[in-house]
Each structure stands twice: as structure tokens, then as C-alpha cells.
Coordinates of C-alpha atoms in Angstrom, one line a residue:
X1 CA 17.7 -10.9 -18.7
X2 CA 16.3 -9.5 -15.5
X3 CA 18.0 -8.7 -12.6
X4 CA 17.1 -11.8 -10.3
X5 CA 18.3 -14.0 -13.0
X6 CA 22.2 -12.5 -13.7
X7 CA 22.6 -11.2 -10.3
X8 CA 25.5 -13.5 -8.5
X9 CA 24.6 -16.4 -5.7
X10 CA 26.4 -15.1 -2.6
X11 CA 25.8 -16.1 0.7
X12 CA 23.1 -14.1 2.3
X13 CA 24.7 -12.4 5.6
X14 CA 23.2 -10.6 8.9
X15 CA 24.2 -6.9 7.6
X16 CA 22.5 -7.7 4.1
X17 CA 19.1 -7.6 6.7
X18 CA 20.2 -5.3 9.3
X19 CA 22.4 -2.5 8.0
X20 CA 22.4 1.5 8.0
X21 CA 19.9 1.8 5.1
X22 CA 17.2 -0.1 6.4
X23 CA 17.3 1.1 10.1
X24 CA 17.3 4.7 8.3
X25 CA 14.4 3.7 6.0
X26 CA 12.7 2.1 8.7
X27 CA 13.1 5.9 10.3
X28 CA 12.1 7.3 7.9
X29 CA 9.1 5.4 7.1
X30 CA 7.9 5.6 10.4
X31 CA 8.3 9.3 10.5
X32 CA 6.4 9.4 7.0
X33 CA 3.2 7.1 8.2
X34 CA 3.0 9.2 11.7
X35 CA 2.4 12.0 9.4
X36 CA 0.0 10.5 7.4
X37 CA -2.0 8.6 10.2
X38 CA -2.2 12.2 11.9
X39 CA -3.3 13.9 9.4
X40 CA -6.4 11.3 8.4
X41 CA -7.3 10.8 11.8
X42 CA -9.2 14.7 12.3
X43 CA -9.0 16.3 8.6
X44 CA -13.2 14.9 7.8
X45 CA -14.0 16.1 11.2
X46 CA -12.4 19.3 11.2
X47 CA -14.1 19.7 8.1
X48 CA -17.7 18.7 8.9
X49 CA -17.0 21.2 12.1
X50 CA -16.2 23.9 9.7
X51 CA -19.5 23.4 8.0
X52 CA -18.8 21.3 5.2
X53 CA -21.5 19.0 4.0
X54 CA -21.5 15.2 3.9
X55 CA -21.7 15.1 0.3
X56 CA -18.7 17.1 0.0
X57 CA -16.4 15.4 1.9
X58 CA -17.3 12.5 0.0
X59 CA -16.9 14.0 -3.2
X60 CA -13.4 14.8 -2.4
X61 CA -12.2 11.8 -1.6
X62 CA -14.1 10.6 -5.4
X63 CA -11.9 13.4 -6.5
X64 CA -8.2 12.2 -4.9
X65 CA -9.1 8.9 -6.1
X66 CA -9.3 10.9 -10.0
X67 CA -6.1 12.8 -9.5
X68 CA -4.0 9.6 -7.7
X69 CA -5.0 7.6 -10.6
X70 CA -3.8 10.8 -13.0
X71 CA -0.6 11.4 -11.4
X72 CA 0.4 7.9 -11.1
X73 CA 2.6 7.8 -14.5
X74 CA 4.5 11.0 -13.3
X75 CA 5.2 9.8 -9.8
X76 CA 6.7 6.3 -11.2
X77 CA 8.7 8.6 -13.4
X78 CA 10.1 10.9 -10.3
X79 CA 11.3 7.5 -8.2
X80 CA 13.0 6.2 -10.9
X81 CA 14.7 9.1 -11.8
X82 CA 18.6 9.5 -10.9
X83 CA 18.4 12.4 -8.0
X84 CA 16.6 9.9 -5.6
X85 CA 17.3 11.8 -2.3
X86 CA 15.7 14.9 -4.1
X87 CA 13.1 13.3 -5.3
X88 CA 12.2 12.4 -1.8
X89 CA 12.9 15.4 0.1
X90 CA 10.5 16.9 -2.6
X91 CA 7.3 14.9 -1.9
X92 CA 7.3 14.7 1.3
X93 CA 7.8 18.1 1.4
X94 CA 5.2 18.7 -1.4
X95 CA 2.8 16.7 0.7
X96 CA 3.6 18.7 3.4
X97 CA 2.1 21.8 2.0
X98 CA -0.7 20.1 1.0
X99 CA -1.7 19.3 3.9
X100 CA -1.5 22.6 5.0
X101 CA -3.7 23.6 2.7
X102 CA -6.4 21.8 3.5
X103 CA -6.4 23.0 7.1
X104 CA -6.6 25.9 5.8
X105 CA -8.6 26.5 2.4
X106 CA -10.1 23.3 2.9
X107 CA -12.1 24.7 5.8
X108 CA -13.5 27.4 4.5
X109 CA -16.4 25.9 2.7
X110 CA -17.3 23.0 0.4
X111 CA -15.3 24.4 -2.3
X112 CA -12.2 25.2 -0.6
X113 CA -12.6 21.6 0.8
X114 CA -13.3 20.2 -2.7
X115 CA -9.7 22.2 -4.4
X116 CA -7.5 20.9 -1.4
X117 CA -8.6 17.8 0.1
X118 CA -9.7 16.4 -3.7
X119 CA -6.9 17.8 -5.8
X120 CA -3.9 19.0 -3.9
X121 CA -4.2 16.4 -1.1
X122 CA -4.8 13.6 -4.0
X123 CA -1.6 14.9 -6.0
X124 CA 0.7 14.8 -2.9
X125 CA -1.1 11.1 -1.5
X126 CA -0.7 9.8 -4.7
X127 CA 3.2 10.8 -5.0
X128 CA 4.2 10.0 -1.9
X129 CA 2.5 6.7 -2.1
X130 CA 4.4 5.7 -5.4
X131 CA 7.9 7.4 -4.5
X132 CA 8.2 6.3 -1.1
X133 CA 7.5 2.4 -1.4
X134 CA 9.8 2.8 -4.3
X135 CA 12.3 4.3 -3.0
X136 CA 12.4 1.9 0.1
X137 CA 12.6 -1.1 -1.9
X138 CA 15.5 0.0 -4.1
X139 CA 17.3 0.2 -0.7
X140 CA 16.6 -3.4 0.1
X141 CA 18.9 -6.3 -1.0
X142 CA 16.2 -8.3 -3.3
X143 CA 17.3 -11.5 -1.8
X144 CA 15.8 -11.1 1.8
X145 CA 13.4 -8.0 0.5
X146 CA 10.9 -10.1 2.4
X147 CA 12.3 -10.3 5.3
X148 CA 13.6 -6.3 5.4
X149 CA 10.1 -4.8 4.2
X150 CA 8.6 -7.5 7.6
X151 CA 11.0 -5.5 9.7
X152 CA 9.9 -2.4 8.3
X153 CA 6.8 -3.1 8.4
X154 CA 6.6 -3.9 12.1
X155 CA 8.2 -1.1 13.1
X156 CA 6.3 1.3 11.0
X157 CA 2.8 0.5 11.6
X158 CA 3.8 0.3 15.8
X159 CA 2.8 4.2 16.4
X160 CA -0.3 4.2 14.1
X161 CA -3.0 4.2 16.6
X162 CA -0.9 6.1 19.0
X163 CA -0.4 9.1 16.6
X164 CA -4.5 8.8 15.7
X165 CA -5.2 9.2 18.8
X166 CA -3.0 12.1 19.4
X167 CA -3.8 14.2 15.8
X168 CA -7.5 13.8 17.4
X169 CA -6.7 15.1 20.4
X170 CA -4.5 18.4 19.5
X171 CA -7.5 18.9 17.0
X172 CA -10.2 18.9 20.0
X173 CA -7.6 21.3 22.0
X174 CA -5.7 23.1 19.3
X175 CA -7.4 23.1 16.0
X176 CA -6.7 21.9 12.7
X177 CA -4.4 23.9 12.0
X178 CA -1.6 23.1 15.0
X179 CA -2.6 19.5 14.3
X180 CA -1.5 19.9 11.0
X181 CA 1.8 22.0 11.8
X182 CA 3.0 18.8 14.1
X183 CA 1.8 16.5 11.5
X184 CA 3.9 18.2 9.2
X185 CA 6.5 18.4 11.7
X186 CA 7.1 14.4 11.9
X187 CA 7.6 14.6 7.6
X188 CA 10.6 17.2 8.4
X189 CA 12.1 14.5 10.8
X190 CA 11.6 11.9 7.9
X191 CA 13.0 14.3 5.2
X192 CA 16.2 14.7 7.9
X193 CA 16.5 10.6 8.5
X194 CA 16.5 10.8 4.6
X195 CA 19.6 12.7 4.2
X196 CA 21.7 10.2 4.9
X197 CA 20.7 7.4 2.8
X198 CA 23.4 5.6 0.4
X199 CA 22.6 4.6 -2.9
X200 CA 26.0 3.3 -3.5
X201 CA 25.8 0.9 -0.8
X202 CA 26.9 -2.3 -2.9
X203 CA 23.9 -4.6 -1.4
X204 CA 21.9 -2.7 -2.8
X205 CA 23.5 0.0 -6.1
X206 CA 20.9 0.7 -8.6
X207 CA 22.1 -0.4 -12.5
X208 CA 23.1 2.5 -14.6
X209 CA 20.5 4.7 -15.4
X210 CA 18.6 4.0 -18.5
X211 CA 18.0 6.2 -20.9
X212 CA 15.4 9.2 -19.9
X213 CA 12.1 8.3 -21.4
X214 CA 8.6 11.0 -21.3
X215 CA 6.7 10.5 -18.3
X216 CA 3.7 8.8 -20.2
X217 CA 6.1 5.8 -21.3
X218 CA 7.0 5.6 -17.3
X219 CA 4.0 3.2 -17.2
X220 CA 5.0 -0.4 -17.6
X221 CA 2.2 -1.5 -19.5
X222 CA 3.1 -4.9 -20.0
X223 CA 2.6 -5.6 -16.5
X224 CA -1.0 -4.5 -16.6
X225 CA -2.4 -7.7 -16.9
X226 CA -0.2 -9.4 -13.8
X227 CA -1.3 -6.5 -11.7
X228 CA -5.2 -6.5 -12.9
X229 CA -5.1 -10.0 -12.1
X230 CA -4.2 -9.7 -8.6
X231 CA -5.9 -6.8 -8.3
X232 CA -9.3 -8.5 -8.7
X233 CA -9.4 -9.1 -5.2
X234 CA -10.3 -5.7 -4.8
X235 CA -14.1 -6.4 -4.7
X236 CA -14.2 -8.8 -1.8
X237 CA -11.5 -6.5 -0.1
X238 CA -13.9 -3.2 -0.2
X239 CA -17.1 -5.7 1.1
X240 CA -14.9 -6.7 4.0
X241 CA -13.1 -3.6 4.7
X242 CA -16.7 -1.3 4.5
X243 CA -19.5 -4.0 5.4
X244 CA -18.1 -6.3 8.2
X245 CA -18.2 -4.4 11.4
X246 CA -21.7 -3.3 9.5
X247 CA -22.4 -7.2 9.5
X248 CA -21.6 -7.6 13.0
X249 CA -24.0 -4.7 14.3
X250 CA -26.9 -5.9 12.3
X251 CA -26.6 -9.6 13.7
X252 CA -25.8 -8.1 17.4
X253 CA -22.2 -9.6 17.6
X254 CA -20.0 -7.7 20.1
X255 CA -17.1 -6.9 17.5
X256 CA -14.3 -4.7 19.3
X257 CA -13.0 -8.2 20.9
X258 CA -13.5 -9.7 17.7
X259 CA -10.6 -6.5 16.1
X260 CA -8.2 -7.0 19.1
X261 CA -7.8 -10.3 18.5
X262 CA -7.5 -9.8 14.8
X263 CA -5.2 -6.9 14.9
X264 CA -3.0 -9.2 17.5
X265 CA -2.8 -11.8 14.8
X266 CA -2.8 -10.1 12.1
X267 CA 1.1 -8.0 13.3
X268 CA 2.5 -11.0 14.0
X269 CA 1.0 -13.4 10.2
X270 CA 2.1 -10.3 8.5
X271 CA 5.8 -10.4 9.6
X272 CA 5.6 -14.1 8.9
X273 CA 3.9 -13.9 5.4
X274 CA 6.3 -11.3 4.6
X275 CA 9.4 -13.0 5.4
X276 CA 8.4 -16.0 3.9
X277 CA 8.4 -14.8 0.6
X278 CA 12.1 -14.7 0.9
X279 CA 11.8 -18.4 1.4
X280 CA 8.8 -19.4 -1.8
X281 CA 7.8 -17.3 -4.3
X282 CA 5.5 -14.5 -3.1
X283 CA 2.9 -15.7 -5.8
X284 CA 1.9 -18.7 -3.5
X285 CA 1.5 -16.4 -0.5
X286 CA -0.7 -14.0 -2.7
X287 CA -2.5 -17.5 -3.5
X288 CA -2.9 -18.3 0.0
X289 CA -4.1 -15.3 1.4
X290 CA -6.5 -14.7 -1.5
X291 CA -8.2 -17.7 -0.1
X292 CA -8.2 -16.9 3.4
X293 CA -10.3 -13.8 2.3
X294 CA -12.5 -15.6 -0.3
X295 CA -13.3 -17.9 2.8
X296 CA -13.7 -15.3 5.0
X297 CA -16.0 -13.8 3.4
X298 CA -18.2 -17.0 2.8
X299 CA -18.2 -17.9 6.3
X300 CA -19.2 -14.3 7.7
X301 CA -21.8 -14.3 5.2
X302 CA -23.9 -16.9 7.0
X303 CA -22.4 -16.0 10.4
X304 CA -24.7 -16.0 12.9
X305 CA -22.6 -16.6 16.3
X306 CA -19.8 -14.6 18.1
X307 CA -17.1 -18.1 17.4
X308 CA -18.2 -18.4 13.6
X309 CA -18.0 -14.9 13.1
X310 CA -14.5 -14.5 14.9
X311 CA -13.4 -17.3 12.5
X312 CA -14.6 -15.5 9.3
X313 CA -13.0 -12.4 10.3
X314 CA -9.4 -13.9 11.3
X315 CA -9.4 -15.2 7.7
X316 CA -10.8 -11.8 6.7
X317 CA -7.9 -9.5 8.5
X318 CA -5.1 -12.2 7.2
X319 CA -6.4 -12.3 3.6
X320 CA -6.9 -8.6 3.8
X321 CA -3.3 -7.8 4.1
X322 CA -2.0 -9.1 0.4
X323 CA -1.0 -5.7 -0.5
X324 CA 2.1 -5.8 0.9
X325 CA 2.8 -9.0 -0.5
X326 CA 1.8 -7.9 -4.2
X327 CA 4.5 -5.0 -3.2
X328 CA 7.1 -7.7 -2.8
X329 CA 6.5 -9.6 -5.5
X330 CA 6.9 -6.9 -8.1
X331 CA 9.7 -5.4 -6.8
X332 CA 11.5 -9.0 -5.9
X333 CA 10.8 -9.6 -9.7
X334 CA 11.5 -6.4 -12.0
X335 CA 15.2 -4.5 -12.1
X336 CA 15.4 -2.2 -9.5
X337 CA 15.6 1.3 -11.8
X338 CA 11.8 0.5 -12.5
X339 CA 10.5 -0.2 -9.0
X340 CA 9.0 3.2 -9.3
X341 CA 7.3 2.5 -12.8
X342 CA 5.8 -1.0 -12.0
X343 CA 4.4 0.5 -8.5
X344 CA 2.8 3.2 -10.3
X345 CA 1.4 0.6 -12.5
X346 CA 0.4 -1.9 -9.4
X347 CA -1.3 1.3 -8.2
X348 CA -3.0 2.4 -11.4
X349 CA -4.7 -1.1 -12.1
X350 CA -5.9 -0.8 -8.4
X351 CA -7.4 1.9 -9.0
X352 CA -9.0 1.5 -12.3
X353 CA -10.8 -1.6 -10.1
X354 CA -11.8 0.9 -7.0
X355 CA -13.5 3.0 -9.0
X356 CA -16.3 1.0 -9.7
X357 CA -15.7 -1.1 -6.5
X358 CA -17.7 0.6 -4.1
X359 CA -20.2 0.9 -6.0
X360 CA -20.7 -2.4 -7.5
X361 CA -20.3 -4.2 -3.9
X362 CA -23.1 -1.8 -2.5
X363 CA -25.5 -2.7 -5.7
X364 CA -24.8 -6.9 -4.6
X365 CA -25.5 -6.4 -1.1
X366 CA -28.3 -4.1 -2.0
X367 CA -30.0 -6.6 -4.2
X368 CA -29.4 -10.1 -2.7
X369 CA -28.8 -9.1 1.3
X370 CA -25.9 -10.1 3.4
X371 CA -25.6 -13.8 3.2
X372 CA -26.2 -14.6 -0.8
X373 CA -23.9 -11.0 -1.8
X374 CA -20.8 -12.5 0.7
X375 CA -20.8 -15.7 -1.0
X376 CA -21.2 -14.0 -4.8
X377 CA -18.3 -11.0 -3.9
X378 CA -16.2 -13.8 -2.3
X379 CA -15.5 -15.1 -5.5
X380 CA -13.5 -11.5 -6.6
X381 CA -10.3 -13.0 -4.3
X382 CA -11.0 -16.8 -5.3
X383 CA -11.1 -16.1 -9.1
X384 CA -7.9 -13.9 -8.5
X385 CA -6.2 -17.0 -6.2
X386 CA -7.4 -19.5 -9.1
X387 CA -5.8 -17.2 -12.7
X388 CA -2.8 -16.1 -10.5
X389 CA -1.5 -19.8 -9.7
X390 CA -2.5 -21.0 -12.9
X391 CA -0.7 -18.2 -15.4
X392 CA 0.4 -15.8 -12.6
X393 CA 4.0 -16.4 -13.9
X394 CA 4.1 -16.6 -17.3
X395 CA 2.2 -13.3 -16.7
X396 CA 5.2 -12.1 -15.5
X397 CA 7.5 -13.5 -17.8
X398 CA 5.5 -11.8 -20.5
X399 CA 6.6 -8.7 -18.9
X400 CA 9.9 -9.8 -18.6
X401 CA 10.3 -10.3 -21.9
X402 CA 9.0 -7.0 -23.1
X403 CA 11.5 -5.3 -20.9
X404 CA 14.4 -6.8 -22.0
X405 CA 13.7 -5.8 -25.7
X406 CA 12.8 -2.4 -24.3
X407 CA 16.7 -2.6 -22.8

């Protein structure tokens, strides 16, 4: 049986939310998405400045995507493994140095660019993105895991703009390369708030290992299907992600009201969402906000007026941020020593949907303009709403299943 299902009923109490390991993961997340956010915010134009083309800088993000998608088997495989401290130290360090080299190599030229931004900066992305999530969840206590990762949430995302704004303003004064040093310098203060992490805590004590399996059978393939299914919504998430401020400038609508007032509502739904999935299953939030950004989208696609369009793209923002619910949901439903191998999975099915996403949404809009392609790529997150309540569990339990014969 599953972890949820023989774990005790014990009365949930105030330190099984707010407790040493999750004001230190919180720490250490936010110290881990400064770096990040720094980093993003002047590595393109540092590279364009340095001469590199257009074509190349898009090319190696094409690439990342490749190696993310490559690595994600070994990275499941590193956060489930028993040295979880280490394994965290080590990609964030890891990371580290690939950042440095792409303020270095990676100005020098299209192909220096191409090797470090598209491979090394790719490999480190993609293992910190699987390890870290991870990692943080296996320090949660499932029962209010929404509630803690809506804590950690908040907190983490509250110095994102700030630290933009200052990675793009020691780049203008300093360069990439001092940018980069102080990026680097806020994952050294994350690897320090790491150190004292306790994975014996007993809210939150990982079962005994299981035994140590190749890192190509780290995938949990039997949750493919669960994960491709509420990955479908994908599509109408890279229409409104690339194409709506696009949308807004072609119709004249003033839009940087429009994204304060999102981003205002959007904090405060996703701390609500979040913690609500400690209250209903997380599948009916994923549901829910599927909607809101099928309807979204159908509503900007014939929006021609600054209230219609501010409706479409509240619905938009707040359907927009189901990642972090599919996060929850997995990890509130699998034994904890595989958080790391059904994230990498989450991830990989993602990505085997981005690949062609892009692409595929451009060729819609392309072919039937702005109004009819909404309405048609809309119907990527209400298909996904529709299969995911209607077999969305027994999805799951399908995985279930498989796991405990795997046992």
C-alpha cells in the first residue's frame, strides 16, 4: 500500500506547518531562486552584447530543452538517493559552475554560447530543477504539504523582481561576469542554509531506502500517462504565456495595468489554491484552474476592450499557475523515497509536450489569426480539465498499483 493510505491519523499540529525544516527550506529556496532569477535576467543580453546572433541564442535554449529532457532520469535518481544533503550541496554547486561558464565561454562567440548556455547550463537547470523540488517536498509533512509548499511559495517568489532588477543592473555596471560571481554567491548561502537540514525529523523520516536500482529504471513510467494527461495543458499555456501581451499590443490595450493587477491576484489565489489542496484533493484544483485558463483564453481571443480583456487575463494568470499544484499532487500521492523519480517523470512528459508546443501554437495562430486559434488552443487545458476529472484517479491508482508490486 502507499504511504498516504498506512500512514497513522494524528492530529495535525502548528509545528507540523511551521517548524526548523521548512523555515530552512524556505531559506534555502529563496536563496536558490535569487540565483536563478539573477542569472536569467542579463545572460541573452550579455550574450547578444558579446556578438552572438539571434539564432544562436535561440538555439541554445532548443538545446537545454534536449539535455533537461536527457538528464531527467539521472536527476530523479540523485534525489532519491540516500546522501540527500550531498546530493544538494552538489547541484547547486554544479549549477554554480555552470553558470560561470557561460559568462565566460558562452561569450566568446556563437559556439562557446551554444556548449555552455545549451549543454552545461541545461544539465545543471535540469538537476536542480528535479533535486530541489524533491528534496523540499520530502521535508514536508504530506498532510498539510499544501499548506507548507503555499508558505514556501510566498516567500520564495517575494525577491524575484527585486533580484532581476539587480542582476541587470550589476551587468550594465560590472559585466557578466561579477553578475554572475554574486549570482553564484546567493547559491553558496543556500548550500550553507542546507547544512542544517534533518532528515530524521519524525514529521517527516523518509522509509528505508529501497533497494538501489540503474538510473534508467529511476523513471516511474507508470505515471506517464497521469502526468501526460495533465500535461496537455501545455499548449494553451505556451499561447498565453508567448502571445498575450502580443494580443494586447496588436488590439492597442494598455497591458502593464492589466499585469499588476494580475500579479496582485495571482500571489495571493496561489497561496489559497495551494493550501486548499490540503483541504480537497489537488485533482479538483488542477480541474478548476485548467478551466480558468481554457476560459481565458476564449474570452481574450475575441477581446476587444481593456474590461474584457482584464477578465480574460485574470483567468489566464490564475489558470496559468497549475504547476505548482501538479507538484502537490504527486508528491501528496506517491511514498516519499520516489518524490525525486515521479518529478523527473512530471518533468519529462512536460517536456516531451514543449517540444512541439511552440511550434504547433505558432502554426494555429499563423493559419486561423488571433480570435479562431484562442478558441481552438483553449481546448489543450479544457480537454486536460475534462480526462483528468473523469479517470484522473484511477490514473493514479494504476500507478499505485504498479509500485507496490515493484516493492
Amino acid at each position: 500500500m502507499t504511504e498516504t493510505a498506512t500512514a497513522p491519523k494524528e492530529k495535525i499540529r502548528f509545528k507540523d506547518i511551521i517548524n526548523r525544516n521548512l523555515v530552512l527550506v524556505i531559506l534555502v529556496q529563496i536563496f536558490n531562486n535569487m540565483s536563478v532569477s539573477m542569472m536569467s535576467a542579463f545572460m541573452n543580453m550579455g550574450a547578444s552584447a558579446a556578438g552572438v546572433s539571434t539564432a544562436a541564442i535561440g538555439t541554445a535554449a532548443s538545446i537545454g530543452t534536449l539535455v533537461a529532457m536527457l538528464s531527467r532520469m539521472p536527476a530523479g535518481a540523485l534525489a532519491d538517493s540516500s546522501r540527500k544533503k550531498m546530493v544538494v550541496i552538489g547541484v547547486l554547486a554544479f549549477r554554480s559552475i555552470c553558470f560561470l561558464t557561460v559568462a565566460t565561454m558562452g561569450m566568446t562567440g556563437n559556439a562557446g554560447f551554444l556548449v555552455s548556455r545549451g549543454v552545461f547550463y541545461g544539465l545543471g537547470w535540469s538537476m536542480a530543477g528535479v533535486v530541489m523540488p524533491a528534496v523540499v517536498g520530502m521535508m514536508m509533512d504530506k498532510r498539510v504539504l499544501g499548506t507548507s509548499w503555499a508558505i514556501l511559495t510566498f516567500f520564495q517568489n517575494l525577491p524575484k523582481e527585486m533580484v532581476k532588477a539587480l542582476g541587470t543592473s550589476l551587468y550594465q555596471s560590472q559585466g557578466p561576469v561579477v553578475a554572475t560571481l554574486v549570482a553564484c554567491s546567493f547559491a553558496v548561502v543556500a548550500i550553507l542554509f542546507a547544512l542544517g537540514l534533518n532528515f530524521n525529523d519524525p514529521r517527516v523520516k523518509l522509509p528505508a531506502p529501497k533497494k538501489k536500482q540503474g538510473v534508467l529504471k529511476s523513471m516511474k513510467w507508470q505515471y506517464i500517462p497521469v502526468c501526460l494527461v495533465m500535461s496537455l495543458a501545455v499548449f494553451s499555456w505556451t499561447l498565453s504565456n508567448t502571445y498575450n501581451n502580443v494580443l494586447a499590443q496588436d488590439r492597442g490595450i494598455e497591458i502593464s495595468s492589466i499585469l499588476v493587477v494580475t500579479g496582485l491576484i495571482n500571489s495571493v489565489a496561489g497561496f489559497i489554491l495551494s493550501a486548499l489542496c490540503d483541504i480537497i484533493h489537488p485533482k479538483y484544483v488542477l480541474v478548476f484552474l485548467y478551466v480558468c485558463l481554457g476560459v481565458g483564453l476564449i474570452i481574450l481571443g475575441g477581446a476587444f476592450t481593456y474590461p474584457v480583456f482584464m477578465a480574460g487575463m485574470i483567468l489566464c494568470t490564475l489558470g496559468a499557475t497549475y504547476s505548482s499544484i501538479i507538484t502537490i499532487f504527486l508528491f501528496k500521492s506517491v511514498d516519499k523515497s520516489d518524490l525525486g523519480s515521479v518529478q523527473a517523470t512530471s518533468f519529462f512528459a512536460t517536456d516531451i509536450l514543449s517540444t512541439f508546443a511552440g511550434a504547433l501554437v505558432g502554426a494555429v495562430l499563423t493559419a486561423v489569426g488571433y480570435q479562431t486559434g484562442y478558441r481552438i488552443l483553449s481546448c489543450s487545458a479544457l480537454i486536460g480539465a475534462v480526462v483528468l476529472l473523469l479517470f484522473g484517479t484511477k490514473l493514479m491508482n494504476i500507478g499505485h498499483h504498479k509500485t507496490e508490486e515493484e516493492a
